[in-house]
Each structure stands twice: as C-alpha cells, then as structure tokens.
mmCIF file with all atom_site columns, C-alpha atoms in Angstrom:
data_model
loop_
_atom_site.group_PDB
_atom_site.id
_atom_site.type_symbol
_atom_site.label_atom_id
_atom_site.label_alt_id
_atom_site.label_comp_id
_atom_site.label_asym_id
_atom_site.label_entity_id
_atom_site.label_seq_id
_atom_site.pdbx_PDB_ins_code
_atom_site.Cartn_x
_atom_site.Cartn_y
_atom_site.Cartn_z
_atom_site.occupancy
_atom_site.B_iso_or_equiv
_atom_site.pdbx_formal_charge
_atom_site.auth_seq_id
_atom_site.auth_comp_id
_atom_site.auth_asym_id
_atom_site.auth_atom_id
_atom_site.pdbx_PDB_model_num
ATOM 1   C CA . UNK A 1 1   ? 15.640 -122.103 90.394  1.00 0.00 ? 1   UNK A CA 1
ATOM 2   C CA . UNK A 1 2   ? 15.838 -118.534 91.801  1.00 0.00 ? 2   UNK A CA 1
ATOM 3   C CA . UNK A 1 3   ? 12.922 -116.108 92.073  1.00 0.00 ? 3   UNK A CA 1
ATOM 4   C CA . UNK A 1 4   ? 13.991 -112.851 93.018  1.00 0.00 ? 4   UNK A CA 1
ATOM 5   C CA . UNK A 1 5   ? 11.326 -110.257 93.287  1.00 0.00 ? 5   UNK A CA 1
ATOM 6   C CA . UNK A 1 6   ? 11.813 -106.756 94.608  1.00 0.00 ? 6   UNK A CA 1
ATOM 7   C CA . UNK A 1 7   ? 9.821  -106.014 97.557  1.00 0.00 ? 7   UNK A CA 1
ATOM 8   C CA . UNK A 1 8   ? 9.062  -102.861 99.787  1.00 0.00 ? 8   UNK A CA 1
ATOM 9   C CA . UNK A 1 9   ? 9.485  -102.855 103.143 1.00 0.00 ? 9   UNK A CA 1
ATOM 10  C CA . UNK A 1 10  ? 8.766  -100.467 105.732 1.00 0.00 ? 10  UNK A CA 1
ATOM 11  C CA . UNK A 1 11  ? 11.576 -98.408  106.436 1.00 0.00 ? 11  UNK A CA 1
ATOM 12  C CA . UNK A 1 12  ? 12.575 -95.011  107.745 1.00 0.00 ? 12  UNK A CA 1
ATOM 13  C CA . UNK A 1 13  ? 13.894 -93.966  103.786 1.00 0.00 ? 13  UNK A CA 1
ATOM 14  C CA . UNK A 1 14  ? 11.375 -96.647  102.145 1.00 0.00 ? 14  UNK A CA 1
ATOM 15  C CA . UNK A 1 15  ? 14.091 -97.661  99.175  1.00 0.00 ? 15  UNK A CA 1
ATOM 16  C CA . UNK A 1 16  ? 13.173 -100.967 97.977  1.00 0.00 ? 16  UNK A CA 1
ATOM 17  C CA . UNK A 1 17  ? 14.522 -104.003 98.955  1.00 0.00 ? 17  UNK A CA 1
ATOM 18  C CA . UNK A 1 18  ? 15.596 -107.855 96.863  1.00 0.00 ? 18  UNK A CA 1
ATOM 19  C CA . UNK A 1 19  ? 14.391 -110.982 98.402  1.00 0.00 ? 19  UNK A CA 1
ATOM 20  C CA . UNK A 1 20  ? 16.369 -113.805 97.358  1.00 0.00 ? 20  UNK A CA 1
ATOM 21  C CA . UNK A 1 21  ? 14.549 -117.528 97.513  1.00 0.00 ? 21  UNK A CA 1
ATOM 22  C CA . UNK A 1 22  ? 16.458 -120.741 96.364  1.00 0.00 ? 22  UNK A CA 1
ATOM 23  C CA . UNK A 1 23  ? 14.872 -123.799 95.661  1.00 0.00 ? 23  UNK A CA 1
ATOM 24  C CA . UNK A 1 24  ? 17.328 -126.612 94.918  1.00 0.00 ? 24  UNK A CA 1
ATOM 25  C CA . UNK A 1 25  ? 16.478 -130.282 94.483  1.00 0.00 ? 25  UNK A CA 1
ATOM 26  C CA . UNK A 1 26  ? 19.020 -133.361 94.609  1.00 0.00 ? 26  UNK A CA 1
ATOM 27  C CA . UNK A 1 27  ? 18.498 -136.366 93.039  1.00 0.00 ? 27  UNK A CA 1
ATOM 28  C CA . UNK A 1 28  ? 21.652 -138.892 93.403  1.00 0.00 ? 28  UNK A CA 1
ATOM 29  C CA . UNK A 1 29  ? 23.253 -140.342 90.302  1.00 0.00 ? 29  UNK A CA 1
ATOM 30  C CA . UNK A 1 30  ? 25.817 -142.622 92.093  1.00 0.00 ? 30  UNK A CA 1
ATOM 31  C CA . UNK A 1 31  ? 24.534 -146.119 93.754  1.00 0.00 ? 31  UNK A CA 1
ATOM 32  C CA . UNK A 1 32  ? 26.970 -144.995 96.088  1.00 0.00 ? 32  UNK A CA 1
ATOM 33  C CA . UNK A 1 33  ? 25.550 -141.762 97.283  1.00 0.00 ? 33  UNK A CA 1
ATOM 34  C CA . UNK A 1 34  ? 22.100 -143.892 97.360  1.00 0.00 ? 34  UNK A CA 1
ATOM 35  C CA . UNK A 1 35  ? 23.375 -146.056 99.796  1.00 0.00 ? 35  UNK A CA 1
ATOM 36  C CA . UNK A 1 36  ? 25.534 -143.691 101.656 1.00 0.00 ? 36  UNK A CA 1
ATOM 37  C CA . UNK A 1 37  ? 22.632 -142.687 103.598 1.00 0.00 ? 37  UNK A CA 1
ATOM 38  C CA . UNK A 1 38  ? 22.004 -146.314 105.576 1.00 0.00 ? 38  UNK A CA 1
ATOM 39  C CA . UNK A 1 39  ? 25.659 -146.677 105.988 1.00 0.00 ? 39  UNK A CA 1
ATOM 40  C CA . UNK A 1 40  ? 26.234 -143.901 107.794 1.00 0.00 ? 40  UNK A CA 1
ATOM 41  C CA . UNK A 1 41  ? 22.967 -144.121 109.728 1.00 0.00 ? 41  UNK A CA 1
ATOM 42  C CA . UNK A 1 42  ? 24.320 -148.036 110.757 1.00 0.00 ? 42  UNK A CA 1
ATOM 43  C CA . UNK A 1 43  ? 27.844 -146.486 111.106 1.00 0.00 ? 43  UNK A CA 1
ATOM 44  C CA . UNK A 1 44  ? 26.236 -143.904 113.483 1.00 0.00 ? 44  UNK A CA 1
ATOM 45  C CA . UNK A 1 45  ? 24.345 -146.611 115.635 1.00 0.00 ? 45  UNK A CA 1
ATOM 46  C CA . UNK A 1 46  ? 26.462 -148.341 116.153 1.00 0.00 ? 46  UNK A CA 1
ATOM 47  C CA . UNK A 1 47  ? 28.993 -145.631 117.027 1.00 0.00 ? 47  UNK A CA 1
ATOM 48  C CA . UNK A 1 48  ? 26.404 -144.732 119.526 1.00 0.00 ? 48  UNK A CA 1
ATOM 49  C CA . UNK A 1 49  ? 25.126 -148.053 121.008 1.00 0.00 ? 49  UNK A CA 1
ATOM 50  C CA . UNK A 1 50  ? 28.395 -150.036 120.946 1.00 0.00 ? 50  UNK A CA 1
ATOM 51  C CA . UNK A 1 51  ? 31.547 -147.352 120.577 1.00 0.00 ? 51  UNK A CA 1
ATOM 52  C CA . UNK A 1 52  ? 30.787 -144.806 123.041 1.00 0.00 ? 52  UNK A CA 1
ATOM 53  C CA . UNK A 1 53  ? 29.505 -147.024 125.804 1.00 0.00 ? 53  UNK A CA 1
ATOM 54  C CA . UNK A 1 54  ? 32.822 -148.543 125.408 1.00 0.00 ? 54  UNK A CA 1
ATOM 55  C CA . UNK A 1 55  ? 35.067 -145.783 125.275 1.00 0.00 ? 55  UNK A CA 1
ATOM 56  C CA . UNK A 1 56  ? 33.250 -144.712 128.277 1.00 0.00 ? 56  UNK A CA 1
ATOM 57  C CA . UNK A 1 57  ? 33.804 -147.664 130.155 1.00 0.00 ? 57  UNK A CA 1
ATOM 58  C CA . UNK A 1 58  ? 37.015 -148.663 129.541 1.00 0.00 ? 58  UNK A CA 1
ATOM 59  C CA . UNK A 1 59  ? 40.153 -146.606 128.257 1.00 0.00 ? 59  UNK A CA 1
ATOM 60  C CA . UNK A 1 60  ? 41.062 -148.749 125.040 1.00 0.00 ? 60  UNK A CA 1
ATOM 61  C CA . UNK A 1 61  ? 44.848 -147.851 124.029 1.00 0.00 ? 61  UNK A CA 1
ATOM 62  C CA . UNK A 1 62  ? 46.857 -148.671 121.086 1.00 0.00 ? 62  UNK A CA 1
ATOM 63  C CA . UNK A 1 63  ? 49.045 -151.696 122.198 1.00 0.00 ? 63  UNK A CA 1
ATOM 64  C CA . UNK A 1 64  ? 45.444 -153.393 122.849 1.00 0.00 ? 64  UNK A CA 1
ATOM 65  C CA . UNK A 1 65  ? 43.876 -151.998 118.941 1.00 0.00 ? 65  UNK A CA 1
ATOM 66  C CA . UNK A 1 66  ? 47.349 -153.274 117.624 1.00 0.00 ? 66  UNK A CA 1
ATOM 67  C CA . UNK A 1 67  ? 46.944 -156.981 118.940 1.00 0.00 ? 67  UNK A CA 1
ATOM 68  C CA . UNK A 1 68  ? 43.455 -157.165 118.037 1.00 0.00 ? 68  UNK A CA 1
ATOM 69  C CA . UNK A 1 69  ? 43.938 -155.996 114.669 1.00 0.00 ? 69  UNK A CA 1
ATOM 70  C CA . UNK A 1 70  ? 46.880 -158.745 113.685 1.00 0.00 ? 70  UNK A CA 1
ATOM 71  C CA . UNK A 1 71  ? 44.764 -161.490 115.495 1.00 0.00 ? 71  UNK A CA 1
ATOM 72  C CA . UNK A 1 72  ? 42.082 -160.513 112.951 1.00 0.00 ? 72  UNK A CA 1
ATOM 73  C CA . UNK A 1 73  ? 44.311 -159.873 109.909 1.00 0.00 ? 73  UNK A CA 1
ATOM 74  C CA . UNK A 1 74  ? 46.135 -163.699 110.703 1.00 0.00 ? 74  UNK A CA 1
ATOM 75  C CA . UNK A 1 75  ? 42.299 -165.082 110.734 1.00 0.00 ? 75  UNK A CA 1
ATOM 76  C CA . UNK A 1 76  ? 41.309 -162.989 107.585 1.00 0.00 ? 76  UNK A CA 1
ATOM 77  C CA . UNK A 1 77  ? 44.904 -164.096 105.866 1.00 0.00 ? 77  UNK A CA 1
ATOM 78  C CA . UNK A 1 78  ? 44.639 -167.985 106.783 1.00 0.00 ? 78  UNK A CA 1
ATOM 79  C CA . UNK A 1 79  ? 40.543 -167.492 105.980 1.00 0.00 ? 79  UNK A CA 1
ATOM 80  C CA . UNK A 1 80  ? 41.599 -166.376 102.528 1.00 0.00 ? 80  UNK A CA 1
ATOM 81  C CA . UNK A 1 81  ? 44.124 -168.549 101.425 1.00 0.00 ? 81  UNK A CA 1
ATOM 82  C CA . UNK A 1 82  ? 41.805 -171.439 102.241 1.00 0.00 ? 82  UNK A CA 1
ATOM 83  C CA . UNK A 1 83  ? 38.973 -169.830 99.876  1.00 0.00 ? 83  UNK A CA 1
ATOM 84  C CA . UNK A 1 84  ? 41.457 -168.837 97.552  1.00 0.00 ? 84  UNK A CA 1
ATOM 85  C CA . UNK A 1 85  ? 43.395 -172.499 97.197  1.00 0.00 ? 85  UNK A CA 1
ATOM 86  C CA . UNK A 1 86  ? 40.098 -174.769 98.207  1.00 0.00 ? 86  UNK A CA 1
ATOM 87  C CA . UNK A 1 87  ? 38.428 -173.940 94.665  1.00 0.00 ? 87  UNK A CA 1
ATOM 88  C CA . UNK A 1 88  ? 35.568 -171.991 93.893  1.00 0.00 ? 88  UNK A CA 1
ATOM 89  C CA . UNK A 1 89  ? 36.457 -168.406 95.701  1.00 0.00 ? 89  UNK A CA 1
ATOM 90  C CA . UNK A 1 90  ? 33.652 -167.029 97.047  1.00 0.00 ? 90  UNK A CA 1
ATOM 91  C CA . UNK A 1 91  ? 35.481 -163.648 97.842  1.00 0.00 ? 91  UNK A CA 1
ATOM 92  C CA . UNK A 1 92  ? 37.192 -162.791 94.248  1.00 0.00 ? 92  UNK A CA 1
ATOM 93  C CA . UNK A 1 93  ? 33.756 -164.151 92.768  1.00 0.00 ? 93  UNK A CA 1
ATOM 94  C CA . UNK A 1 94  ? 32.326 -161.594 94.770  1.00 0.00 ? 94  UNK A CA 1
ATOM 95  C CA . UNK A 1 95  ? 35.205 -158.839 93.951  1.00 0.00 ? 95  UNK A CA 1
ATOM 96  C CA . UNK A 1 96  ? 34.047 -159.487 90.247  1.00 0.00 ? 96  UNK A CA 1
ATOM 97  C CA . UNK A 1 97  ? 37.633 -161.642 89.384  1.00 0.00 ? 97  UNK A CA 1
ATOM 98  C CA . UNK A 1 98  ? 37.504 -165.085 87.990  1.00 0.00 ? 98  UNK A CA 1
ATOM 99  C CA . UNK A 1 99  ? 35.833 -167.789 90.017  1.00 0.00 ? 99  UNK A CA 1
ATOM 100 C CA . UNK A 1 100 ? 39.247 -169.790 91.328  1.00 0.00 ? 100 UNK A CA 1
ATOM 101 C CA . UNK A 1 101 ? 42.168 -169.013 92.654  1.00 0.00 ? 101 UNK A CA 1
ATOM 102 C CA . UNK A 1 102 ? 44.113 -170.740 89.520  1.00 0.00 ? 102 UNK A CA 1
ATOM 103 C CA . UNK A 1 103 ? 42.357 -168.959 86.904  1.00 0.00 ? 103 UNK A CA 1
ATOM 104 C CA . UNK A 1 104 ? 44.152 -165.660 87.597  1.00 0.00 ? 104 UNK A CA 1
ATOM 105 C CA . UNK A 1 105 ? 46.892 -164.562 85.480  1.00 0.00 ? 105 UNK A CA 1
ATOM 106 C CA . UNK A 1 106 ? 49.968 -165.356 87.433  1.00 0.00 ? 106 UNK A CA 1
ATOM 107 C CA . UNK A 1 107 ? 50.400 -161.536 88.706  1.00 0.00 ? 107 UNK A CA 1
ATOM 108 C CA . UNK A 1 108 ? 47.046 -161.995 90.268  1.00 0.00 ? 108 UNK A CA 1
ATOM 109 C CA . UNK A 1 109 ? 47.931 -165.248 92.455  1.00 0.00 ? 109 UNK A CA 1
ATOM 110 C CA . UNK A 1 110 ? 51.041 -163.468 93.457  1.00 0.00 ? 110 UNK A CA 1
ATOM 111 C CA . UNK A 1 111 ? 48.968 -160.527 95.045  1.00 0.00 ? 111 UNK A CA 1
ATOM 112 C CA . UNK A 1 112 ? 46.738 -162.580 95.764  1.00 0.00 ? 112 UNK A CA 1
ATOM 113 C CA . UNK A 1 113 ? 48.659 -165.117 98.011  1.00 0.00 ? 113 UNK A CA 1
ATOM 114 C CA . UNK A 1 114 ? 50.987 -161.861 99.240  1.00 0.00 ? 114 UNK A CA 1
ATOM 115 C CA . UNK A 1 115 ? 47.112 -160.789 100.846 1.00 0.00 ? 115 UNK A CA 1
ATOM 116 C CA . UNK A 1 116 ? 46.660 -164.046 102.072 1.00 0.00 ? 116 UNK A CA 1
ATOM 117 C CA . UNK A 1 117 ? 50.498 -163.947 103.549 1.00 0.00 ? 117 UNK A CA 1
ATOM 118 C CA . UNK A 1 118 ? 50.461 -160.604 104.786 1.00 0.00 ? 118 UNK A CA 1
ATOM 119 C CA . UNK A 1 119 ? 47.716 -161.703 107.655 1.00 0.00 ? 119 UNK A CA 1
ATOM 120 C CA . UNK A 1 120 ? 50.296 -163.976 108.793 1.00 0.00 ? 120 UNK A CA 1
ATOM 121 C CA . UNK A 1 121 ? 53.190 -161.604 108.689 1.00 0.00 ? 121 UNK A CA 1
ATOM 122 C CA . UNK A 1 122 ? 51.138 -158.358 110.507 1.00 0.00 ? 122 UNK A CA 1
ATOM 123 C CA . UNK A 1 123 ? 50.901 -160.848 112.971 1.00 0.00 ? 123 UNK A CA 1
ATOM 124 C CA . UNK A 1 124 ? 53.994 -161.583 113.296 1.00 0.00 ? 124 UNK A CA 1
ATOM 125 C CA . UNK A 1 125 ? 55.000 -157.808 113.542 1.00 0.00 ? 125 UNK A CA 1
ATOM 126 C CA . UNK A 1 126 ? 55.228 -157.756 117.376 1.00 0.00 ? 126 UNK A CA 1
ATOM 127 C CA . UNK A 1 127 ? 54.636 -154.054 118.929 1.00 0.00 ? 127 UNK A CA 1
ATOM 128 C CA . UNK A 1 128 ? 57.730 -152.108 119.657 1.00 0.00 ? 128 UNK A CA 1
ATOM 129 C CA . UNK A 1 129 ? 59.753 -149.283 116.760 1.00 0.00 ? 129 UNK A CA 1
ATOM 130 C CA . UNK A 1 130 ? 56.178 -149.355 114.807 1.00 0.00 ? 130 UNK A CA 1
ATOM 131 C CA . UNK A 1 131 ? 56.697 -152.423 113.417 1.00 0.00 ? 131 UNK A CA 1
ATOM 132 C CA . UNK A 1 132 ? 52.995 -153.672 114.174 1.00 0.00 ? 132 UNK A CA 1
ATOM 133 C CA . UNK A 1 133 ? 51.594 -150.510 112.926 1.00 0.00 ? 133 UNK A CA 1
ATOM 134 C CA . UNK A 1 134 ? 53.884 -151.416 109.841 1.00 0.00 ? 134 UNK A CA 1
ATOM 135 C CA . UNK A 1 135 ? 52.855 -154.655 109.379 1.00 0.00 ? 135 UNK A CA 1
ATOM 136 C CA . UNK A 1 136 ? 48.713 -152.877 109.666 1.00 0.00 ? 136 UNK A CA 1
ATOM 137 C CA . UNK A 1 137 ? 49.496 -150.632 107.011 1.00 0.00 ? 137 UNK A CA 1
ATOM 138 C CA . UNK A 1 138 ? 50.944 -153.157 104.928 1.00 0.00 ? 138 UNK A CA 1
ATOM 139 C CA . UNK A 1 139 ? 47.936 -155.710 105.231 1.00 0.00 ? 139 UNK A CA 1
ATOM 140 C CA . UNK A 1 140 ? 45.816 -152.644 104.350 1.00 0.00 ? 140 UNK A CA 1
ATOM 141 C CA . UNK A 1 141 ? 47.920 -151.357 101.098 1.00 0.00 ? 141 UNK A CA 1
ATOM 142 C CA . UNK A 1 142 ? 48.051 -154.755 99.430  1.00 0.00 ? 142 UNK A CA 1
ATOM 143 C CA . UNK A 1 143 ? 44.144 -154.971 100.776 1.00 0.00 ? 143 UNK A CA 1
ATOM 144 C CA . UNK A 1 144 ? 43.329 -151.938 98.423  1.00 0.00 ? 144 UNK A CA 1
ATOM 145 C CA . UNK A 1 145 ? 45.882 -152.279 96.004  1.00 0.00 ? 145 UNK A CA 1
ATOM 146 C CA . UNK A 1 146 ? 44.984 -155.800 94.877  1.00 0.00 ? 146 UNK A CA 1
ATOM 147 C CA . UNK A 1 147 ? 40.964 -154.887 95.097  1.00 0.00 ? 147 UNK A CA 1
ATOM 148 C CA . UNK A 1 148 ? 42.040 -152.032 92.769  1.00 0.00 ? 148 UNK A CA 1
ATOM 149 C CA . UNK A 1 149 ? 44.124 -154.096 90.616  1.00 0.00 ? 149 UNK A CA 1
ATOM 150 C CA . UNK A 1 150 ? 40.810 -156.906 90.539  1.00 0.00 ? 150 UNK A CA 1
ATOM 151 C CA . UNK A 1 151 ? 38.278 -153.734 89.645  1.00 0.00 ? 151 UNK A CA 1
ATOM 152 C CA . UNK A 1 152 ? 41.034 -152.665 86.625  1.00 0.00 ? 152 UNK A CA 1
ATOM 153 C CA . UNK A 1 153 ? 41.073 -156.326 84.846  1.00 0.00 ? 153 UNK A CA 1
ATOM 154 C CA . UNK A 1 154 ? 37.763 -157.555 85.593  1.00 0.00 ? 154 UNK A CA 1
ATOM 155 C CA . UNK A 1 155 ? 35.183 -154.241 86.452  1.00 0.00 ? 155 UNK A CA 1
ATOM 156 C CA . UNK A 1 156 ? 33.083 -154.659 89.192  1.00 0.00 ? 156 UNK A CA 1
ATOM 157 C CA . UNK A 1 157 ? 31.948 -157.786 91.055  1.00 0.00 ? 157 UNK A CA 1
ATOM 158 C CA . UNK A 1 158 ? 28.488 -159.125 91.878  1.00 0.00 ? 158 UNK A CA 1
ATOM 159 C CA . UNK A 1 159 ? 25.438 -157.009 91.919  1.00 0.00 ? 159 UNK A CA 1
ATOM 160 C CA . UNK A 1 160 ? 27.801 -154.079 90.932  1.00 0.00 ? 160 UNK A CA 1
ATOM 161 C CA . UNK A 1 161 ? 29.930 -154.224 94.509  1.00 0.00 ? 161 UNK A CA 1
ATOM 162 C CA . UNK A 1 162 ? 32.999 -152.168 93.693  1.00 0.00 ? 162 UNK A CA 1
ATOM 163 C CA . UNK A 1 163 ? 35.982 -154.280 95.293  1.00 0.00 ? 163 UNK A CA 1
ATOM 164 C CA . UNK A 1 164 ? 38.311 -150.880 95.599  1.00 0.00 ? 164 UNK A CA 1
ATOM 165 C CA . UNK A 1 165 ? 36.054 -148.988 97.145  1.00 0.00 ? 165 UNK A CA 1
ATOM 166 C CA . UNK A 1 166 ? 34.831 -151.575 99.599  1.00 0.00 ? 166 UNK A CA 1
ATOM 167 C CA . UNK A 1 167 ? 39.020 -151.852 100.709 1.00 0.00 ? 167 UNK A CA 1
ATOM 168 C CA . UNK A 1 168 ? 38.796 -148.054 100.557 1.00 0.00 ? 168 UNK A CA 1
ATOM 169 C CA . UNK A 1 169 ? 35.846 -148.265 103.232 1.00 0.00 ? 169 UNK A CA 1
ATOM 170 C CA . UNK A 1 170 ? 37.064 -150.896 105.519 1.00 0.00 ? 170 UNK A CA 1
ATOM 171 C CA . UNK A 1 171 ? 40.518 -149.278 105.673 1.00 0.00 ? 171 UNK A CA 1
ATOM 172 C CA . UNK A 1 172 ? 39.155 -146.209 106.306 1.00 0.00 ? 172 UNK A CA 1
ATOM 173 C CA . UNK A 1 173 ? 37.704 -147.300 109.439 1.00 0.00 ? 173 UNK A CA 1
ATOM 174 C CA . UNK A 1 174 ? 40.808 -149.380 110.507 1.00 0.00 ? 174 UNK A CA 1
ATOM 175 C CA . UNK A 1 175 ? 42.223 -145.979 110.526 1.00 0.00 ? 175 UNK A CA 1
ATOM 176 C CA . UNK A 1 176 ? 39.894 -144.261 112.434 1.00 0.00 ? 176 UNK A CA 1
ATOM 177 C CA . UNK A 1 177 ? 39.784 -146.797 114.831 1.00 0.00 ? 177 UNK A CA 1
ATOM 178 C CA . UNK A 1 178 ? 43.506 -146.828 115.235 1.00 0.00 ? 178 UNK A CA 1
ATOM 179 C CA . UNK A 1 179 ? 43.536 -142.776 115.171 1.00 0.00 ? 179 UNK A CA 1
ATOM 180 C CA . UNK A 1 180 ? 40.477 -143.167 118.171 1.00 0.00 ? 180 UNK A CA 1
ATOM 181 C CA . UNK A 1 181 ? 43.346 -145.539 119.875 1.00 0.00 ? 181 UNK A CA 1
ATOM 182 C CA . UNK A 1 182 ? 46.195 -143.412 119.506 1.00 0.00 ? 182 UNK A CA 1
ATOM 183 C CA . UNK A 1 183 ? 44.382 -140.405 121.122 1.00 0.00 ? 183 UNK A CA 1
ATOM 184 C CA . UNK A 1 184 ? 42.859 -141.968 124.265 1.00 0.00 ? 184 UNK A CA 1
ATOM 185 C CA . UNK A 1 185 ? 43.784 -140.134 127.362 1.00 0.00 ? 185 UNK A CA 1
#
C-alpha cells in the first residue's frame, strides 16, 4: 500500500529527498455503511429543497416543533395500538418480533402498549416547566428501548431491517430538529 522511493530533486545542497504515495481502497462490510451513502444524499435534498427554504421563510420556534411533534406522536401512538391489538402487526412483523400483538411474552405487550400509550401521554404534556419536551423524550426512550429489547429476543426483522437502529435514526433526527428549533433567532 505505500511506495516510497527516494528521489533527487534540484536543490541548492542536492541531498536526496522521500516521496511518500498512499494508495488506500475501501470496500464496506456493513449493509449499513452501503446504504449510508443514499441516506444521506436524500437526507441532504431534502435538507436543501424543503428545510432551508423553510427556515428561510419563516422563523420556526420551539413551542411550534413541540406541538407538532405530540400531534404526531398521539397519531403514531393511537396508529400503533390499532396495528398492535387489530391482529396481524405489520410493524413488529417488520421489527423482526412475532406476527401479533398477543404472541409476545407478557413483558413485550407491556412495552409494547406503554409505546402505544406514551403517544397519547406526550400529547398530553402541555408546554410550560419542560414537561412537553419530557413527554418527547419519553416517547423517544421507550421508542428505542423497546426496538432494542425486539432486536435482543427476536434478531433482526424483515429483509435484515435492524429495529434499534432504525429508532436510533429517527430519534436522532427528532433531536436535531428540536436542537434546529431551540436555536432559531
């Protein structure tokens, strides 16, 4: 991988010189670091097209991040308990868990219904001493802690989709979104 060669260059004492070249090659082991390049291409489009013209345009602030966010979380929450309780989940299918709700081991329909409730209750966390940023983080914690908890008992879900990492991601931009918020001038 390196060639180094000595070399003589034309100089006022004419001492010989080291050229250094590196040739390096990366080939990625992780279907993760494959597909990190789209993602953050996507993730930078639409930063581009969609984020910046908005920022731009209007000054978004943190009271207005903070309602959207617990109107989405009481969708996602009331949209999950329905999948979970209505049969056949199509999310913790996905997450790589048994196909229903009821075959879970008890522990898993209690953190599972606690994400389903926990839409609900961020909602409910009205802005004023934190408590809607509380009521965020705690959506988000039980959000990774149960997709961890699925990818411990039962690996990883369809087509290889990690369910912890996935929470990991989607979190990850909740908080730089709210971060974004927090700082506007």
């Amino acid at each position: 991988f390196f060639d180094v060669q000595p070399r003589r260059e034309e100089t006022n004492n004419d001492k010989p010189n080291t050229q250094l070249t590196l040739d390096m090659k990366y080939e990625p082991k992780s279907p993760l670091a494959i597909l990190a390049v789209p993602i953050l291409a996507v993730d930078n489009a639409i930063a581009l097209k969609f984020l910046l013209p908005a920022a731009l345009r209007a000054q978004p602030d943190l009271d207005k991040f903070r309602r959207l966010m617990r109107t989405l979380y009481l969708g996602a929450g009331v949209a999950h308990l329905a999948d979970c309780l209505a049969g056949g989940s199509q999310l913790l299918t996905l997450a790589g868990s048994p196909s229903t709700f009821y075959q879970l081991p008890m522990a898993g329909q209690l953190v599972a219904l606690l994400w389903c409730g926990m839409g609900p209750i961020s909602f409910a966390l009205k802005d004023g001493k934190g408590y809607a940023d509380m009521g965020l983080i705690g959506y988000g914690l039980v959000e990774v802690v149960g997709a961890g908890l699925i990818v411990l008992n039962f690996g990883s879900g369809v087509a290889g989709a990690n369910a912890f990492i996935n929470a990991m991601l989607v979190q990850g931009v909740v908080a730089g979104a709210w971060l974004y918020s927090a700082n506007e001038r």
